[in-house]
Amino acid sequence: MRSLSVLAVALVVLAAVSHLLGTAAAAAAATAKKAASAASESSHTNNWALIVDTSLFFFNYRHAANALSMYRTVKQLGIPDNQIILMLADDMACHKSNPLKAQIFNNRNRQIELYGDTVEVDYRGEEVTVENFLRVLLGRHTPGTPASKRLDTNEGSNIFIYMSGHGGDEFLKFQDTEELSSQDIAGAFEQMRVKKRFNEIFFAVDTCQAATMYNHFDTPGIVAAGSSTRNENSYSHHSDGHLGTAVIDRFTYYMLEFMDRRGDKANLGDLMRYLTPQRLMSTAAMDTSKFSRPVKSVALTDFLGSVLKIDTTVATAPYKPLETRASKSTDSVDPPKTTQQQAQQVRPYPIYEATF
């Protein structure tokens, strides 16, 4: 009888231990899942964009259209103009060879005019130099430089850097007279890290041998994408016969198309799978070796969109009923009537019109 009692106690203890172990395992699994989820989320508090067209001459019209297309996209996704730096090396809109004066298009159907009244070019023409580009990154400006020309980022900033132009093995040409090397930009990013000027950077470059531009990146928190690998050219998508030149490059074209189709569900992993050699006629490449988050969980809007912070509260407020028509108030509780003509004018504003 005593043996049975001891056995019963042992079984109870064993069951209790098993329960505790199961609870501990479940808690550990939940903690691990929470940690993995936290690791896949960005901790940034604000977004900035630096968009650069480095090319002169009208036959490079597409490089300006590339940059303006990206500028238009990040604005529509919510980044305000005071957090976008736009650099255009040549004035394609008013170029003597442009038959469509004061206009720039990224498609031969000309449904989207990129150079409208709301475009704010921060650096133009001779201002677009390697020196000024590096000054913008590092925040080392000459006295009197206005705020509109400054990248006033901090350690909570995610930065989208997009560059379009002609390049080669580890260099990108500026103004057809000087070059930005891969060592130049790698050194600038490291200085930015030391100065706590960013949280994460998405660096995208559309040029020949684009992937060589990030060969020397060694700074944590940077993910880089390029339109082509070493010894590969990057190609334009299509031309406008009236303009007599190409209007957009393939990498930029399909990047915009992808974002238009996927919307706020677009992520970096899916983007690279979309940019196939069949579409680009070159090999898109991405370097994630210095980036801590898995790209399949990184939304493009972590870099190209606005940051909305919502503070919640559990505080309550006393209920105050609306006054009725019978009260002495002259205010009406009915919404204003909308005429049929006014209703027809109300239309949703798309993120990006599908024109491709």
Short mmCIF file of C-alpha atoms in Angstrom, two decimals, residues 34 166 300:
data_model
loop_
_atom_site.label_atom_id
_atom_site.label_comp_id
_atom_site.label_asym_id
_atom_site.label_seq_id
_atom_site.Cartn_x
_atom_site.Cartn_y
_atom_site.Cartn_z
CA LYS A 34 8.90 37.67 -30.67
CA HIS A 166 26.88 56.27 -66.92
CA LEU A 300 10.04 49.01 -49.67
#
